[in-house]
């Protein structure tokens, strides 16, 4: 599917963060560019388009960017300790294996330690790595190190977790999804299935994180277009720590406080399963529910759909696959090849229990937190979680 790309600046400032490990977006807190602009032009030595918007279908085949010279590539992860990160690493390694001239694929895990992330990147540069794709959990603290790597001729591409600075100057590009659109699209679907009226809740993650706030802002846009919808959490997203047990406790409290909840928008499908159990324990009907995809979230719908026919779900992708676009951009820059793949991806609804063509996907043989939209095949997911 091809979507005409729109300059990112026309969309305004979009907060671009990670699930369960959020970082600040590409702008500093005062809205200005955080980068010093001191990096050399090596970040954009090739024709890599920066700051455009599209969809997953706009991602091209990696063969367009492999080139011929021997290369070493690396995934520098700020934190590798959950299933999302494990799946993303596997996607990166599978994609890199498609280029016969990529002779080494390296991986580092900073374990949530910003100083280790800095050390890891410096080590990769010292090893002569040509391309570094990095999930920046440490935010702008990593920017000087990334600028230094760029000055050394390494093609650095952050994805999902932004270091701030200026894409195209301090590094090749920044690749992520449009989080505001994610929130608005899921809220619009949820409100429609609620019949345009009733009580709505938005579940977020860790208190104060910007990722959940960006999703919430998108939800607000949809709510404003529907005056018969009451958003129960008017002061911001409900904090769940992106953890199923905590989500169950929080949702149980919401049920006690408000009684009737007709719809929920969540920014983590893997955590939503705890909320579903809270409704079950309270003997309350399950509301219309939307989130990003998770195997158990889909499987629970099949468990309850016959006994609760008004319970419907929809999901958008958990977007592990954006790491492939980040790798492509790094390879294009290293090889002096053109790349016009999007920087920012508008997510679309991929599962909709009311649409026969988009039925939720449940794989009973996979772990509950497996992500079927990740880009890995079911066989690859099975091997990964053995």
Tab-separated table of C-alpha atoms in Angstrom:
chain	number	residue	atom	x	y	z
A	1	UNK	CA	0.000	0.000	0.000
A	2	UNK	CA	1.392	3.397	-0.970
A	3	UNK	CA	0.570	6.602	0.847
A	4	UNK	CA	1.700	10.009	-0.319
A	5	UNK	CA	4.226	11.252	2.186
A	6	UNK	CA	3.721	14.562	3.959
A	7	UNK	CA	6.492	16.700	5.464
A	8	UNK	CA	6.656	16.008	9.165
A	9	UNK	CA	6.833	19.684	10.055
A	10	UNK	CA	3.313	20.158	8.775
A	11	UNK	CA	1.990	17.824	11.432
A	12	UNK	CA	3.362	19.795	14.360
A	13	UNK	CA	5.441	18.446	17.171
A	14	UNK	CA	4.815	14.756	17.713
A	15	UNK	CA	5.995	13.076	20.884
A	16	UNK	CA	7.837	9.961	19.856
A	17	UNK	CA	8.520	7.454	22.596
A	18	UNK	CA	8.748	3.808	23.414
A	19	UNK	CA	6.429	1.344	25.061
A	20	UNK	CA	7.558	0.344	28.511
A	21	UNK	CA	10.753	2.345	28.196
A	22	UNK	CA	9.873	5.818	27.026
A	23	UNK	CA	12.220	8.592	25.963
A	24	UNK	CA	11.733	12.201	25.021
A	25	UNK	CA	10.862	13.163	21.467
A	26	UNK	CA	13.025	14.950	18.945
A	27	UNK	CA	12.406	18.375	20.435
A	28	UNK	CA	13.763	19.720	23.694
A	29	UNK	CA	11.451	20.758	26.499
A	30	UNK	CA	11.278	24.325	25.240
A	31	UNK	CA	10.328	23.169	21.753
A	32	UNK	CA	13.662	24.029	20.150
A	33	UNK	CA	16.100	21.652	18.502
A	34	UNK	CA	18.246	20.058	21.174
A	35	UNK	CA	21.192	19.448	18.876
A	36	UNK	CA	24.100	21.807	18.527
A	37	UNK	CA	24.308	21.262	14.794
A	38	UNK	CA	28.028	20.639	15.222
A	39	UNK	CA	28.102	17.238	13.546
A	40	UNK	CA	29.563	16.927	10.103
A	41	UNK	CA	27.564	16.476	6.945
A	42	UNK	CA	28.377	12.752	7.024
A	43	UNK	CA	24.928	11.990	8.432
A	44	UNK	CA	23.342	12.947	5.115
A	45	UNK	CA	26.082	12.139	2.632
A	46	UNK	CA	23.594	10.069	0.642
A	47	UNK	CA	20.101	10.862	-0.566
A	48	UNK	CA	18.253	9.709	2.539
A	49	UNK	CA	14.940	11.542	2.842
A	50	UNK	CA	14.358	12.917	6.330
A	51	UNK	CA	11.109	13.837	8.084
A	52	UNK	CA	8.424	12.294	5.888
A	53	UNK	CA	5.285	10.433	6.912
A	54	UNK	CA	3.833	7.194	5.532
A	55	UNK	CA	2.626	3.708	6.442
A	56	UNK	CA	4.201	0.280	6.855
A	57	UNK	CA	3.466	-0.573	3.235
A	58	UNK	CA	5.913	2.129	2.145
A	59	UNK	CA	8.876	0.156	3.505
A	60	UNK	CA	10.934	-1.210	0.621
A	61	UNK	CA	12.941	-4.391	0.130
A	62	UNK	CA	16.323	-4.274	1.826
A	63	UNK	CA	18.031	-5.346	-1.416
A	64	UNK	CA	17.654	-1.735	-2.587
A	65	UNK	CA	20.078	-0.614	0.123
A	66	UNK	CA	22.523	-3.509	0.737
A	67	UNK	CA	25.199	-2.218	-1.627
A	68	UNK	CA	28.302	-4.299	-2.425
A	69	UNK	CA	31.008	-3.433	0.093
A	70	UNK	CA	31.509	-5.448	3.257
A	71	UNK	CA	29.688	-3.886	6.216
A	72	UNK	CA	29.313	-4.337	9.951
A	73	UNK	CA	26.010	-3.266	11.490
A	74	UNK	CA	24.881	-3.082	15.111
A	75	UNK	CA	21.736	-2.738	17.161
A	76	UNK	CA	22.512	-0.689	20.273
A	77	UNK	CA	19.613	-1.286	22.654
A	78	UNK	CA	19.060	0.933	25.660
A	79	UNK	CA	17.202	-1.899	27.392
A	80	UNK	CA	16.716	-5.441	26.113
A	81	UNK	CA	14.792	-6.993	28.960
A	82	UNK	CA	11.282	-7.596	27.650
A	83	UNK	CA	9.565	-9.475	24.833
A	84	UNK	CA	9.117	-6.357	22.692
A	85	UNK	CA	12.867	-5.757	22.665
A	86	UNK	CA	13.655	-9.455	22.112
A	87	UNK	CA	11.337	-9.575	19.105
A	88	UNK	CA	12.761	-6.345	17.705
A	89	UNK	CA	16.311	-7.683	17.944
A	90	UNK	CA	15.282	-10.839	16.081
A	91	UNK	CA	13.689	-8.762	13.311
A	92	UNK	CA	16.848	-6.667	12.986
A	93	UNK	CA	19.054	-9.749	12.735
A	94	UNK	CA	16.757	-11.483	10.226
A	95	UNK	CA	16.674	-8.362	8.053
A	96	UNK	CA	20.438	-7.867	8.146
A	97	UNK	CA	20.959	-11.508	7.133
A	98	UNK	CA	19.309	-10.747	3.787
A	99	UNK	CA	22.364	-8.698	2.712
A	100	UNK	CA	25.251	-11.078	1.879
A	101	UNK	CA	27.762	-8.218	2.201
A	102	UNK	CA	26.862	-7.638	5.888
A	103	UNK	CA	29.628	-9.680	7.453
A	104	UNK	CA	28.967	-8.916	11.130
A	105	UNK	CA	25.802	-8.123	13.095
A	106	UNK	CA	26.520	-6.913	16.623
A	107	UNK	CA	24.184	-6.284	19.558
A	108	UNK	CA	24.533	-4.385	22.822
A	109	UNK	CA	22.117	-4.148	25.754
A	110	UNK	CA	22.610	-1.198	28.106
A	111	UNK	CA	20.155	-2.738	30.602
A	112	UNK	CA	18.501	0.620	31.219
A	113	UNK	CA	21.805	2.229	32.256
A	114	UNK	CA	22.483	5.459	30.349
A	115	UNK	CA	26.204	5.404	31.095
A	116	UNK	CA	26.432	1.849	29.771
A	117	UNK	CA	24.536	2.928	26.643
A	118	UNK	CA	27.151	5.643	26.069
A	119	UNK	CA	29.964	3.157	26.642
A	120	UNK	CA	28.334	0.604	24.339
A	121	UNK	CA	28.101	3.097	21.479
A	122	UNK	CA	31.680	4.273	21.929
A	123	UNK	CA	32.804	0.646	21.871
A	124	UNK	CA	30.907	-0.041	18.650
A	125	UNK	CA	32.537	2.974	17.004
A	126	UNK	CA	35.959	1.759	18.157
A	127	UNK	CA	35.227	-1.651	16.604
A	128	UNK	CA	34.707	-0.040	13.206
A	129	UNK	CA	30.967	-0.543	12.917
A	130	UNK	CA	29.534	1.077	9.773
A	131	UNK	CA	25.868	1.387	10.820
A	132	UNK	CA	24.375	1.696	14.311
A	133	UNK	CA	20.613	1.419	14.773
A	134	UNK	CA	19.738	2.412	18.323
A	135	UNK	CA	16.756	2.472	20.661
A	136	UNK	CA	17.636	5.458	22.843
A	137	UNK	CA	16.170	4.971	26.309
A	138	UNK	CA	18.443	7.627	27.801
A	139	UNK	CA	17.011	10.476	25.735
A	140	UNK	CA	19.125	13.567	25.082
A	141	UNK	CA	21.926	12.300	27.334
A	142	UNK	CA	22.981	10.109	24.380
A	143	UNK	CA	23.050	12.948	21.836
A	144	UNK	CA	26.727	13.984	22.288
A	145	UNK	CA	27.819	10.366	21.875
A	146	UNK	CA	25.689	9.985	18.755
A	147	UNK	CA	27.108	13.223	17.348
A	148	UNK	CA	30.616	11.928	18.026
A	149	UNK	CA	29.823	8.669	16.211
A	150	UNK	CA	28.443	10.609	13.258
A	151	UNK	CA	31.580	12.758	13.135
A	152	UNK	CA	33.572	9.514	13.013
A	153	UNK	CA	31.688	8.494	9.867
A	154	UNK	CA	29.307	5.979	11.452
A	155	UNK	CA	25.749	6.071	10.139
A	156	UNK	CA	23.530	6.255	13.237
A	157	UNK	CA	19.744	5.831	13.060
A	158	UNK	CA	17.737	6.110	16.314
A	159	UNK	CA	14.273	4.557	16.299
A	160	UNK	CA	11.234	4.970	18.581
A	161	UNK	CA	13.282	6.422	21.468
A	162	UNK	CA	14.653	9.782	20.354
A	163	UNK	CA	17.924	11.417	21.445
A	164	UNK	CA	16.693	14.874	20.481
A	165	UNK	CA	18.965	16.813	18.167
A	166	UNK	CA	18.454	17.277	14.431
A	167	UNK	CA	17.786	14.331	12.103
A	168	UNK	CA	19.889	14.614	8.981
A	169	UNK	CA	22.614	16.521	10.836
A	170	UNK	CA	23.341	14.792	14.131
A	171	UNK	CA	22.401	11.377	12.731
A	172	UNK	CA	20.915	9.962	9.538
A	173	UNK	CA	17.226	10.070	10.530
A	174	UNK	CA	14.852	9.244	13.379
A	175	UNK	CA	12.272	6.509	12.709
A	176	UNK	CA	9.095	5.992	14.725
A	177	UNK	CA	5.301	6.059	14.614
A	178	UNK	CA	2.861	8.964	14.954
A	179	UNK	CA	1.637	8.336	18.475
A	180	UNK	CA	-1.022	11.039	18.478
A	181	UNK	CA	-2.663	9.442	15.441
A	182	UNK	CA	-2.534	6.070	17.195
A	183	UNK	CA	-4.580	7.456	20.085
A	184	UNK	CA	-7.078	9.287	17.914
A	185	UNK	CA	-7.702	6.355	15.575
A	186	UNK	CA	-8.306	3.848	18.361
A	187	UNK	CA	-10.501	6.285	20.277
A	188	UNK	CA	-12.593	6.990	17.162
A	189	UNK	CA	-13.117	3.254	16.634
A	190	UNK	CA	-13.962	2.696	20.304
A	191	UNK	CA	-16.440	5.578	20.382
A	192	UNK	CA	-18.137	4.327	17.235
A	193	UNK	CA	-18.598	0.850	18.732
A	194	UNK	CA	-19.922	2.472	21.926
A	195	UNK	CA	-22.685	3.989	19.809
A	196	UNK	CA	-21.251	7.463	20.236
A	197	UNK	CA	-22.179	7.760	23.905
A	198	UNK	CA	-21.121	6.542	27.342
A	199	UNK	CA	-18.122	6.522	29.673
A	200	UNK	CA	-14.615	6.182	28.255
A	201	UNK	CA	-11.258	5.576	29.996
A	202	UNK	CA	-7.725	5.870	28.610
A	203	UNK	CA	-5.144	3.575	30.225
A	204	UNK	CA	-1.497	4.672	30.080
A	205	UNK	CA	1.769	3.406	31.497
A	206	UNK	CA	4.212	4.841	34.004
A	207	UNK	CA	2.986	8.048	35.650
A	208	UNK	CA	4.117	11.160	33.827
A	209	UNK	CA	5.571	9.462	30.761
A	210	UNK	CA	5.269	11.419	27.538
A	211	UNK	CA	4.325	8.439	25.371
A	212	UNK	CA	1.039	7.866	27.210
A	213	UNK	CA	0.385	11.614	27.243
A	214	UNK	CA	0.725	11.744	23.446
A	215	UNK	CA	-1.749	8.857	23.109
A	216	UNK	CA	-4.078	10.650	25.527
A	217	UNK	CA	-3.889	13.833	23.462
A	218	UNK	CA	-5.034	11.865	20.428
A	219	UNK	CA	-7.894	10.378	22.442
A	220	UNK	CA	-8.928	13.889	23.485
A	221	UNK	CA	-9.207	14.939	19.849
A	222	UNK	CA	-11.678	12.123	19.175
A	223	UNK	CA	-13.637	12.848	22.366
A	224	UNK	CA	-14.059	16.508	21.435
A	225	UNK	CA	-15.787	15.408	18.246
A	226	UNK	CA	-18.304	13.332	20.238
A	227	UNK	CA	-20.143	15.416	22.864
A	228	UNK	CA	-22.071	12.442	24.253
A	229	UNK	CA	-18.844	10.740	25.357
A	230	UNK	CA	-17.621	11.309	28.917
A	231	UNK	CA	-13.889	10.827	29.375
A	232	UNK	CA	-13.684	9.745	33.003
A	233	UNK	CA	-9.972	10.513	33.426
A	234	UNK	CA	-10.026	14.170	32.425
A	235	UNK	CA	-6.672	14.962	34.042
A	236	UNK	CA	-4.538	12.626	31.911
A	237	UNK	CA	-3.914	8.935	31.238
A	238	UNK	CA	-4.557	6.435	34.021
A	239	UNK	CA	-1.215	5.051	35.200
A	240	UNK	CA	-0.815	1.259	35.029
A	241	UNK	CA	3.006	0.905	34.805
A	242	UNK	CA	2.391	-1.180	31.637
A	243	UNK	CA	2.113	-4.216	33.907
A	244	UNK	CA	-0.873	-6.621	33.851
A	245	UNK	CA	-1.067	-7.056	37.639
A	246	UNK	CA	-1.000	-3.315	38.290
A	247	UNK	CA	-3.519	-2.781	35.475
A	248	UNK	CA	-5.890	-5.247	37.118
A	249	UNK	CA	-5.667	-3.362	40.413
A	250	UNK	CA	-6.138	0.040	38.772
A	251	UNK	CA	-9.099	-1.035	36.669
A	252	UNK	CA	-10.730	-2.671	39.685
A	253	UNK	CA	-10.513	0.690	41.403
A	254	UNK	CA	-12.037	2.447	38.396
A	255	UNK	CA	-14.932	0.002	38.373
A	256	UNK	CA	-15.541	0.667	42.068
A	257	UNK	CA	-15.351	4.424	41.568
A	258	UNK	CA	-17.395	4.842	38.393
A	259	UNK	CA	-19.554	1.731	38.132
A	260	UNK	CA	-20.220	1.775	34.410
A	261	UNK	CA	-17.330	1.915	31.948
A	262	UNK	CA	-18.400	1.499	28.333
A	263	UNK	CA	-15.108	1.826	26.474
A	264	UNK	CA	-11.352	1.686	27.082
A	265	UNK	CA	-8.432	2.869	24.984
A	266	UNK	CA	-5.059	1.526	26.172
A	267	UNK	CA	-1.515	2.116	24.959
A	268	UNK	CA	-0.409	-1.429	25.796
A	269	UNK	CA	-2.363	-4.528	24.833
A	270	UNK	CA	-0.112	-6.757	26.916
A	271	UNK	CA	-1.124	-4.868	30.057
A	272	UNK	CA	-4.797	-4.671	29.100
A	273	UNK	CA	-5.259	-8.345	29.858
A	274	UNK	CA	-5.070	-7.471	33.559
A	275	UNK	CA	-7.874	-4.959	33.121
A	276	UNK	CA	-10.018	-7.562	31.408
A	277	UNK	CA	-9.574	-9.829	34.423
A	278	UNK	CA	-10.693	-6.979	36.702
A	279	UNK	CA	-14.025	-6.760	34.869
A	280	UNK	CA	-14.400	-10.524	35.061
A	281	UNK	CA	-13.711	-10.525	38.823
A	282	UNK	CA	-16.231	-7.717	39.376
A	283	UNK	CA	-18.919	-9.508	37.389
A	284	UNK	CA	-19.229	-6.486	35.100
A	285	UNK	CA	-19.756	-6.689	31.334
A	286	UNK	CA	-16.566	-6.198	29.351
A	287	UNK	CA	-16.451	-2.851	27.559
A	288	UNK	CA	-15.389	-2.059	24.005
A	289	UNK	CA	-11.581	-2.137	24.182
A	290	UNK	CA	-8.764	-0.972	21.895
A	291	UNK	CA	-4.983	-1.170	22.286
A	292	UNK	CA	-1.901	-2.308	20.397
A	293	UNK	CA	-1.737	-5.959	19.521
A	294	UNK	CA	-0.784	-8.720	21.919
A	295	UNK	CA	-1.363	-12.434	21.569
A	296	UNK	CA	-3.148	-12.824	24.905
A	297	UNK	CA	-5.310	-9.739	24.291
A	298	UNK	CA	-6.645	-11.432	21.142
A	299	UNK	CA	-6.991	-14.839	22.770
A	300	UNK	CA	-9.089	-13.413	25.610
A	301	UNK	CA	-11.542	-11.974	23.092
A	302	UNK	CA	-12.133	-15.481	21.731
A	303	UNK	CA	-12.611	-16.700	25.293
A	304	UNK	CA	-15.374	-14.184	26.047
A	305	UNK	CA	-16.926	-13.317	22.682
A	306	UNK	CA	-19.761	-15.849	22.875
A	307	UNK	CA	-20.795	-15.060	26.440
A	308	UNK	CA	-20.419	-11.295	25.929
A	309	UNK	CA	-21.414	-10.473	22.349
A	310	UNK	CA	-21.182	-6.702	22.896
A	311	UNK	CA	-17.498	-7.022	23.891
A	312	UNK	CA	-15.424	-5.975	20.873
A	313	UNK	CA	-11.743	-5.205	20.433
A	314	UNK	CA	-9.463	-3.472	17.935
A	315	UNK	CA	-5.706	-3.114	17.784
A	316	UNK	CA	-3.018	-1.252	15.935
A	317	UNK	CA	0.442	-2.672	15.395
A	318	UNK	CA	3.015	-2.771	18.170
A	319	UNK	CA	5.333	-1.669	15.328
A	320	UNK	CA	8.501	-3.663	16.033
A	321	UNK	CA	8.995	-3.602	12.261
A	322	UNK	CA	10.091	0.052	12.278
A	323	UNK	CA	13.578	-1.272	13.075
A	324	UNK	CA	13.792	-2.514	9.471
A	325	UNK	CA	13.245	0.992	8.098
A	326	UNK	CA	15.910	2.287	10.460
A	327	UNK	CA	18.381	-0.326	9.198
A	328	UNK	CA	17.517	0.495	5.581
A	329	UNK	CA	18.244	4.183	6.120
A	330	UNK	CA	21.567	3.409	7.762
A	331	UNK	CA	22.592	1.102	4.930
A	332	UNK	CA	21.579	3.647	2.294
A	333	UNK	CA	23.671	6.305	4.012
A	334	UNK	CA	26.663	3.966	4.315
A	335	UNK	CA	26.449	3.026	0.638
A	336	UNK	CA	25.608	6.472	-0.777
A	337	UNK	CA	22.263	5.176	-2.054
A	338	UNK	CA	18.887	6.955	-2.146
A	339	UNK	CA	16.229	6.083	0.436
A	340	UNK	CA	12.827	7.762	0.529
A	341	UNK	CA	11.139	5.497	3.079
A	342	UNK	CA	9.080	7.361	5.707
A	343	UNK	CA	10.574	8.583	8.953
A	344	UNK	CA	7.237	8.569	10.792
A	345	UNK	CA	4.588	5.875	10.332
A	346	UNK	CA	0.851	6.326	10.663
A	347	UNK	CA	-0.455	3.137	12.221
A	348	UNK	CA	-3.670	1.546	11.016
A	349	UNK	CA	-6.172	-0.759	12.691
A	350	UNK	CA	-5.002	-4.299	11.962
A	351	UNK	CA	-7.411	-6.281	14.165
A	352	UNK	CA	-11.110	-5.497	14.433
A	353	UNK	CA	-13.442	-8.078	15.932
A	354	UNK	CA	-16.381	-6.474	14.090
A	355	UNK	CA	-14.699	-6.834	10.681
A	356	UNK	CA	-14.609	-10.357	9.185
A	357	UNK	CA	-11.467	-9.421	7.253
A	358	UNK	CA	-9.562	-8.289	10.372
A	359	UNK	CA	-10.415	-10.862	13.013
A	360	UNK	CA	-8.117	-10.936	16.060
A	361	UNK	CA	-5.209	-13.373	15.749
A	362	UNK	CA	-4.688	-15.785	18.634
A	363	UNK	CA	-1.839	-18.305	18.548
A	364	UNK	CA	-2.286	-20.652	21.499
A	365	UNK	CA	1.184	-22.152	20.991
A	366	UNK	CA	2.894	-18.784	21.463
A	367	UNK	CA	3.614	-16.959	24.731
A	368	UNK	CA	0.913	-14.550	25.937
A	369	UNK	CA	3.028	-11.482	25.160
A	370	UNK	CA	4.066	-12.548	21.649
A	371	UNK	CA	3.355	-9.875	19.050
A	372	UNK	CA	1.953	-11.224	15.796
A	373	UNK	CA	2.203	-7.897	13.938
A	374	UNK	CA	5.896	-7.637	14.724
A	375	UNK	CA	7.102	-8.818	11.343
A	376	UNK	CA	8.386	-12.174	12.585
A	377	UNK	CA	6.712	-15.311	11.295
A	378	UNK	CA	4.908	-17.605	13.721
A	379	UNK	CA	7.721	-20.145	13.259
A	380	UNK	CA	10.321	-17.503	14.085
A	381	UNK	CA	8.364	-16.422	17.160
A	382	UNK	CA	8.150	-20.037	18.340
A	383	UNK	CA	11.906	-20.456	17.986
A	384	UNK	CA	12.538	-17.152	19.726
A	385	UNK	CA	10.478	-18.088	22.789
A	386	UNK	CA	11.581	-21.702	23.108
